[in-house]
Amino acid sequence: MPGAAAASGGGRKGRGGSGEDPERLRRGRWRKAAGGGRGGGAGRGGGRGAGRGSSKMLPTTLVNSGSQGNGVLSPRDAARHTAGAKRYKYLRRLLHFRQMDFEFALWQMLYLFTSPQRVYRNFHYRKQTKDQWARDDPAFLVLLSIWLCVSTVGFGFVLDMGFFETIKLLLWVVFIDCVGVGLLIATLMWFISNKYLVKQQNRDYDVEWGYAFDVHLNAFYPLLVILHFIQLFFINYVIISDSVIGYFVGNTLWLIAIGYYIYVTFLGYSALVADCTLNEYLKSYNSLL
């Protein structure tokens, strides 16, 4: 009987140990990993301190940290994302050349010919990181303005135009072809994109007018290079000549330039649709979780 009692006591102890020993074992392993095993009180204390420090240093992710519980931006963040605040920041950087990233702007100009999708992929990254579709760096606009002046002067030189005629052509290209037509197209596409391409939950989440104008500038740059640079090599010897080949070359260059403008514009607004589709997918995925 004493043996049986001892056996039953041992059984109870074993059952009790089976409930506690794994927890103690995990704690022991954790202390060994954090504090270097049983290296003394200092080692165990250091292990516990390291464990507490590591738990405090774990990275955390806040979803919509700048928004309130109903998905609306807080008043401070909403004031920072207004059109006036973005315009002030853009114009302020326009007066400080050291704050402009001209190397990245040149990269964009190069890839607008070779791979325009990569340029708009960068716009998508800016939307994800800065909550802004439009450019916040005026370096691209500055380089485009310089290229407008240089190409127009070259165009006037090739056509043997006078000084005042070249200035008149420059003003026409800048204020009519680039700015005037750009204002009309950007305003129209801005209205269409906010009404049909983006699902608006509130006024804080919309496509900026500046992005629509950026899309126009992106599409206008290849058109400018084709008509004001590449065409110059054919204008005196081929295009001006009253022949079928001259008409064919001139019209082909214009067709390529306009087709490139339409294609780059299409890529710019298709990025909005892709972003909305991705957001809807993420929302549905989070709801399933």
Short mmCIF file of C-alpha atoms in Angstrom, two decimals:
data_model
loop_
_atom_site.label_atom_id
_atom_site.label_comp_id
_atom_site.label_asym_id
_atom_site.label_seq_id
_atom_site.Cartn_x
_atom_site.Cartn_y
_atom_site.Cartn_z
CA MET A 1 0.00 0.00 0.00
CA PRO A 2 2.72 2.51 0.73
CA GLY A 3 4.20 1.61 -2.63
CA ALA A 4 0.83 2.13 -4.26
CA ALA A 5 0.47 5.46 -2.48
CA ALA A 6 3.91 6.44 -3.56
CA ALA A 7 3.11 5.35 -7.08
CA SER A 8 -0.13 7.32 -7.07
CA GLY A 9 1.72 10.32 -5.61
CA GLY A 10 4.35 9.94 -8.26
CA GLY A 11 1.60 9.75 -10.85
CA ARG A 12 0.05 12.94 -9.53
CA LYS A 13 3.48 14.56 -9.49
CA GLY A 14 4.12 13.36 -13.01
CA ARG A 15 0.76 14.68 -14.17
CA GLY A 16 1.42 17.97 -12.44
CA GLY A 17 4.91 18.12 -13.87
CA SER A 18 3.59 17.46 -17.34
CA GLY A 19 1.55 20.63 -17.00
CA GLU A 20 4.37 22.79 -15.64
CA ASP A 21 7.65 21.37 -16.92
CA PRO A 22 7.16 22.40 -20.58
CA GLU A 23 6.57 25.98 -19.50
CA ARG A 24 9.63 25.92 -17.26
CA LEU A 25 11.57 24.31 -20.07
CA ARG A 26 10.61 27.08 -22.49
CA ARG A 27 11.51 29.71 -19.94
CA GLY A 28 14.86 28.05 -19.34
CA ARG A 29 15.63 27.90 -23.04
CA TRP A 30 14.59 31.53 -23.49
CA ARG A 31 16.85 32.61 -20.62
CA LYS A 32 19.75 30.62 -22.02
CA ALA A 33 19.28 32.21 -25.44
CA ALA A 34 18.92 35.73 -24.05
CA GLY A 35 21.34 35.71 -21.15
CA GLY A 36 23.92 33.12 -22.19
CA GLY A 37 22.66 30.23 -20.04
CA ARG A 38 23.39 29.83 -16.33
CA GLY A 39 26.31 32.20 -16.26
CA GLY A 40 25.40 33.73 -12.92
CA GLY A 41 22.95 36.27 -11.68
CA ALA A 42 24.33 38.96 -13.96
CA GLY A 43 23.89 36.76 -17.01
CA ARG A 44 20.34 35.88 -16.05
CA GLY A 45 19.60 39.50 -15.27
CA GLY A 46 21.09 40.55 -18.58
CA GLY A 47 19.01 37.91 -20.33
CA ARG A 48 15.84 39.18 -18.70
CA GLY A 49 16.81 42.78 -19.55
CA ALA A 50 17.56 41.81 -23.12
CA GLY A 51 14.25 39.99 -23.35
CA ARG A 52 12.36 43.02 -22.08
CA GLY A 53 14.36 45.34 -24.33
CA SER A 54 13.77 43.16 -27.37
CA SER A 55 10.06 43.10 -26.70
CA LYS A 56 10.08 46.89 -26.61
CA MET A 57 12.17 47.11 -29.78
CA LEU A 58 9.86 44.96 -31.87
CA PRO A 59 8.70 46.85 -34.98
CA THR A 60 5.09 47.88 -35.10
CA THR A 61 2.99 48.76 -38.12
CA LEU A 62 0.22 51.29 -37.90
CA VAL A 63 -2.43 51.14 -40.57
CA ASN A 64 -3.65 54.62 -41.55
CA SER A 65 -1.76 56.17 -38.68
CA GLY A 66 -2.63 59.64 -39.94
CA SER A 67 -6.33 58.90 -40.15
CA GLN A 68 -9.03 58.67 -37.59
CA GLY A 69 -11.10 55.61 -36.86
CA ASN A 70 -13.60 56.32 -39.65
CA GLY A 71 -10.85 56.60 -42.31
CA VAL A 72 -10.90 60.42 -42.42
CA LEU A 73 -7.61 62.27 -42.05
CA SER A 74 -7.01 64.21 -38.86
CA PRO A 75 -7.23 68.02 -39.15
CA ARG A 76 -3.43 68.39 -39.00
CA ASP A 77 -2.78 65.81 -41.73
CA ALA A 78 -5.67 67.14 -43.81
CA ALA A 79 -4.16 70.65 -43.71
CA ARG A 80 -0.81 69.23 -44.76
CA HIS A 81 -2.37 67.41 -47.74
CA THR A 82 -4.36 70.35 -49.09
CA ALA A 83 -3.67 71.69 -52.57
CA GLY A 84 -2.41 74.98 -51.15
CA ALA A 85 0.14 73.29 -48.90
CA LYS A 86 1.41 71.11 -51.74
CA ARG A 87 1.62 74.11 -54.08
CA TYR A 88 3.56 76.12 -51.49
CA LYS A 89 6.02 73.28 -50.98
CA TYR A 90 6.48 72.86 -54.75
CA LEU A 91 7.07 76.57 -55.39
CA ARG A 92 9.40 76.85 -52.42
CA ARG A 93 11.60 74.07 -53.81
CA LEU A 94 11.51 75.79 -57.20
CA LEU A 95 13.61 78.62 -55.73
CA HIS A 96 16.21 76.29 -54.21
CA PHE A 97 18.19 74.43 -56.87
CA ARG A 98 20.16 72.47 -54.31
CA GLN A 99 16.98 70.76 -53.16
CA MET A 100 16.14 69.51 -56.67
CA ASP A 101 17.09 66.03 -57.80
CA PHE A 102 18.18 66.68 -61.39
CA GLU A 103 19.76 63.24 -61.71
CA PHE A 104 16.42 61.57 -61.02
CA ALA A 105 14.68 63.96 -63.44
CA LEU A 106 17.15 62.99 -66.18
CA TRP A 107 16.45 59.34 -65.37
CA GLN A 108 12.74 59.98 -65.89
CA MET A 109 13.36 61.72 -69.22
CA LEU A 110 15.42 58.78 -70.44
CA TYR A 111 12.88 56.15 -69.40
CA LEU A 112 9.97 58.09 -70.90
CA PHE A 113 11.40 56.87 -74.22
CA THR A 114 12.64 53.41 -73.31
CA SER A 115 10.22 52.27 -70.57
CA PRO A 116 7.48 54.73 -69.51
CA GLN A 117 5.96 52.09 -67.20
CA ARG A 118 8.91 52.44 -64.84
CA VAL A 119 8.29 56.18 -64.55
CA TYR A 120 4.67 55.68 -63.52
CA ARG A 121 5.70 52.91 -61.18
CA ASN A 122 7.67 55.57 -59.34
CA PHE A 123 4.52 57.74 -59.18
CA HIS A 124 2.75 54.78 -57.58
CA TYR A 125 5.52 54.44 -55.00
CA ARG A 126 5.20 58.14 -54.19
CA LYS A 127 1.48 57.67 -53.60
CA GLN A 128 2.15 54.78 -51.23
CA THR A 129 4.87 56.60 -49.27
CA LYS A 130 3.91 60.29 -49.40
CA ASP A 131 0.18 60.01 -50.17
CA GLN A 132 0.62 62.20 -53.24
CA TRP A 133 0.36 61.40 -56.92
CA ALA A 134 1.87 64.61 -58.28
CA ARG A 135 5.58 65.40 -58.31
CA ASP A 136 6.92 67.23 -55.28
CA ASP A 137 10.23 68.04 -57.00
CA PRO A 138 10.21 70.71 -59.77
CA ALA A 139 13.49 69.44 -61.30
CA PHE A 140 11.65 67.81 -64.21
CA LEU A 141 9.82 71.06 -64.99
CA VAL A 142 13.08 73.04 -64.91
CA LEU A 143 14.84 70.63 -67.29
CA LEU A 144 11.82 70.58 -69.60
CA SER A 145 11.83 74.39 -69.72
CA ILE A 146 15.52 74.41 -70.63
CA TRP A 147 14.93 71.82 -73.34
CA LEU A 148 12.04 73.90 -74.71
CA CYS A 149 14.27 76.95 -75.07
CA VAL A 150 17.21 75.07 -76.59
CA SER A 151 15.12 73.07 -79.07
CA THR A 152 13.15 76.12 -80.18
CA VAL A 153 16.33 78.12 -80.76
CA GLY A 154 17.71 75.18 -82.78
CA PHE A 155 14.45 75.01 -84.74
CA GLY A 156 14.71 78.71 -85.58
CA PHE A 157 18.37 78.35 -86.57
CA VAL A 158 17.67 75.47 -88.95
CA LEU A 159 14.80 77.37 -90.60
CA ASP A 160 16.88 80.60 -90.82
CA MET A 161 14.41 82.53 -88.71
CA GLY A 162 15.21 85.97 -87.34
CA PHE A 163 15.63 86.88 -83.70
CA PHE A 164 12.10 88.18 -83.14
CA GLU A 165 10.57 85.32 -85.10
CA THR A 166 12.48 82.84 -82.92
CA ILE A 167 11.27 84.61 -79.76
CA LYS A 168 7.71 84.53 -81.10
CA LEU A 169 8.04 80.82 -81.84
CA LEU A 170 9.44 80.23 -78.34
CA LEU A 171 6.54 82.07 -76.69
CA TRP A 172 4.08 80.12 -78.83
CA VAL A 173 5.61 76.75 -77.95
CA VAL A 174 5.78 77.55 -74.22
CA PHE A 175 2.47 79.30 -73.58
CA ILE A 176 0.26 77.72 -76.25
CA ASP A 177 1.59 74.26 -77.10
CA CYS A 178 2.88 73.30 -73.66
CA VAL A 179 1.02 75.36 -71.03
CA GLY A 180 -2.23 76.31 -72.77
CA VAL A 181 -3.04 72.93 -74.29
CA GLY A 182 -1.73 71.27 -71.13
CA LEU A 183 -4.14 73.24 -68.94
CA LEU A 184 -7.11 72.18 -71.05
CA ILE A 185 -6.15 68.51 -71.28
CA ALA A 186 -5.07 68.27 -67.63
CA THR A 187 -8.29 69.88 -66.37
CA LEU A 188 -10.45 67.59 -68.51
CA MET A 189 -8.58 64.43 -67.53
CA TRP A 190 -8.47 65.50 -63.85
CA PHE A 191 -12.27 65.76 -63.85
CA ILE A 192 -12.69 62.40 -65.62
CA SER A 193 -10.20 60.59 -63.38
CA ASN A 194 -11.77 61.81 -60.14
CA LYS A 195 -15.27 61.02 -61.35
CA TYR A 196 -14.78 57.67 -63.05
CA LEU A 197 -11.30 56.23 -62.40
CA VAL A 198 -11.02 56.62 -58.62
CA LYS A 199 -13.54 55.54 -55.99
CA GLN A 200 -13.82 58.55 -53.73
CA GLN A 201 -14.67 57.91 -50.12
CA ASN A 202 -14.05 61.51 -49.09
CA ARG A 203 -12.39 64.59 -50.49
CA ASP A 204 -9.06 63.78 -48.86
CA TYR A 205 -8.49 60.87 -51.26
CA ASP A 206 -8.54 62.25 -54.78
CA VAL A 207 -6.23 62.71 -57.73
CA GLU A 208 -4.43 66.03 -57.64
CA TRP A 209 -4.70 68.38 -60.60
CA GLY A 210 -0.93 68.53 -60.49
CA TYR A 211 -0.76 64.82 -61.33
CA ALA A 212 -2.90 65.38 -64.43
CA PHE A 213 -0.53 68.17 -65.49
CA ASP A 214 2.46 65.91 -64.76
CA VAL A 215 0.99 63.29 -67.07
CA HIS A 216 0.71 65.96 -69.77
CA LEU A 217 4.35 66.99 -69.24
CA ASN A 218 5.46 63.35 -69.38
CA ALA A 219 3.65 62.87 -72.68
CA PHE A 220 4.72 66.24 -74.07
CA TYR A 221 8.43 65.63 -73.61
CA PRO A 222 8.75 62.75 -76.17
CA LEU A 223 6.57 64.72 -78.58
CA LEU A 224 8.86 67.73 -78.18
CA VAL A 225 12.00 65.67 -78.79
CA ILE A 226 10.56 64.03 -81.91
CA LEU A 227 9.23 67.23 -83.51
CA HIS A 228 11.85 69.74 -82.31
CA PHE A 229 14.98 67.60 -82.43
CA ILE A 230 14.70 64.49 -84.61
CA GLN A 231 12.66 66.31 -87.25
CA LEU A 232 15.39 68.94 -87.65
CA PHE A 233 17.66 66.43 -89.39
CA PHE A 234 15.06 65.87 -92.15
CA ILE A 235 13.34 69.24 -92.44
CA ASN A 236 15.69 70.98 -94.91
CA TYR A 237 16.55 68.02 -97.14
CA VAL A 238 13.44 65.83 -97.06
CA ILE A 239 10.36 67.37 -95.48
CA ILE A 240 10.44 70.82 -97.14
CA SER A 241 10.95 69.29 -100.57
CA ASP A 242 7.67 69.06 -102.47
CA SER A 243 7.70 65.29 -102.89
CA VAL A 244 5.83 62.23 -101.75
CA ILE A 245 8.76 61.12 -99.60
CA GLY A 246 8.81 64.51 -97.84
CA TYR A 247 5.10 64.31 -97.04
CA PHE A 248 5.49 60.72 -95.91
CA VAL A 249 8.42 61.42 -93.56
CA GLY A 250 6.84 64.56 -92.10
CA ASN A 251 3.45 62.94 -91.48
CA THR A 252 5.10 59.81 -90.08
CA LEU A 253 7.04 61.84 -87.53
CA TRP A 254 3.88 63.65 -86.48
CA LEU A 255 2.02 60.34 -86.25
CA ILE A 256 4.74 58.84 -84.04
CA ALA A 257 4.81 61.94 -81.82
CA ILE A 258 1.03 62.06 -81.33
CA GLY A 259 0.88 58.29 -80.82
CA TYR A 260 3.58 58.53 -78.17
CA TYR A 261 1.65 61.33 -76.45
CA ILE A 262 -1.51 59.23 -76.33
CA TYR A 263 0.36 56.14 -75.14
CA VAL A 264 2.18 57.90 -72.28
CA THR A 265 -1.07 59.60 -71.26
CA PHE A 266 -2.84 56.25 -71.23
CA LEU A 267 -0.16 54.77 -68.99
CA GLY A 268 -0.51 57.68 -66.57
CA TYR A 269 -4.23 57.20 -66.00
CA SER A 270 -4.14 53.42 -66.13
CA ALA A 271 -1.87 53.61 -63.06
CA LEU A 272 -4.85 55.08 -61.17
CA VAL A 273 -7.04 52.14 -62.11
CA ALA A 274 -4.32 49.68 -61.11
CA ASP A 275 -3.96 51.40 -57.73
CA CYS A 276 -7.72 51.23 -57.10
CA THR A 277 -7.75 47.54 -58.04
CA LEU A 278 -4.85 46.84 -55.68
CA ASN A 279 -6.57 48.71 -52.83
CA GLU A 280 -9.79 46.78 -53.37
CA TYR A 281 -7.87 43.51 -53.33
CA LEU A 282 -6.10 44.43 -50.11
CA LYS A 283 -9.37 45.45 -48.47
CA SER A 284 -11.03 42.17 -49.43
CA TYR A 285 -7.98 40.23 -48.23
CA ASN A 286 -7.99 42.03 -44.87
CA SER A 287 -11.70 41.41 -44.47
CA LEU A 288 -11.13 37.69 -44.96
CA LEU A 289 -8.44 37.72 -42.28
#
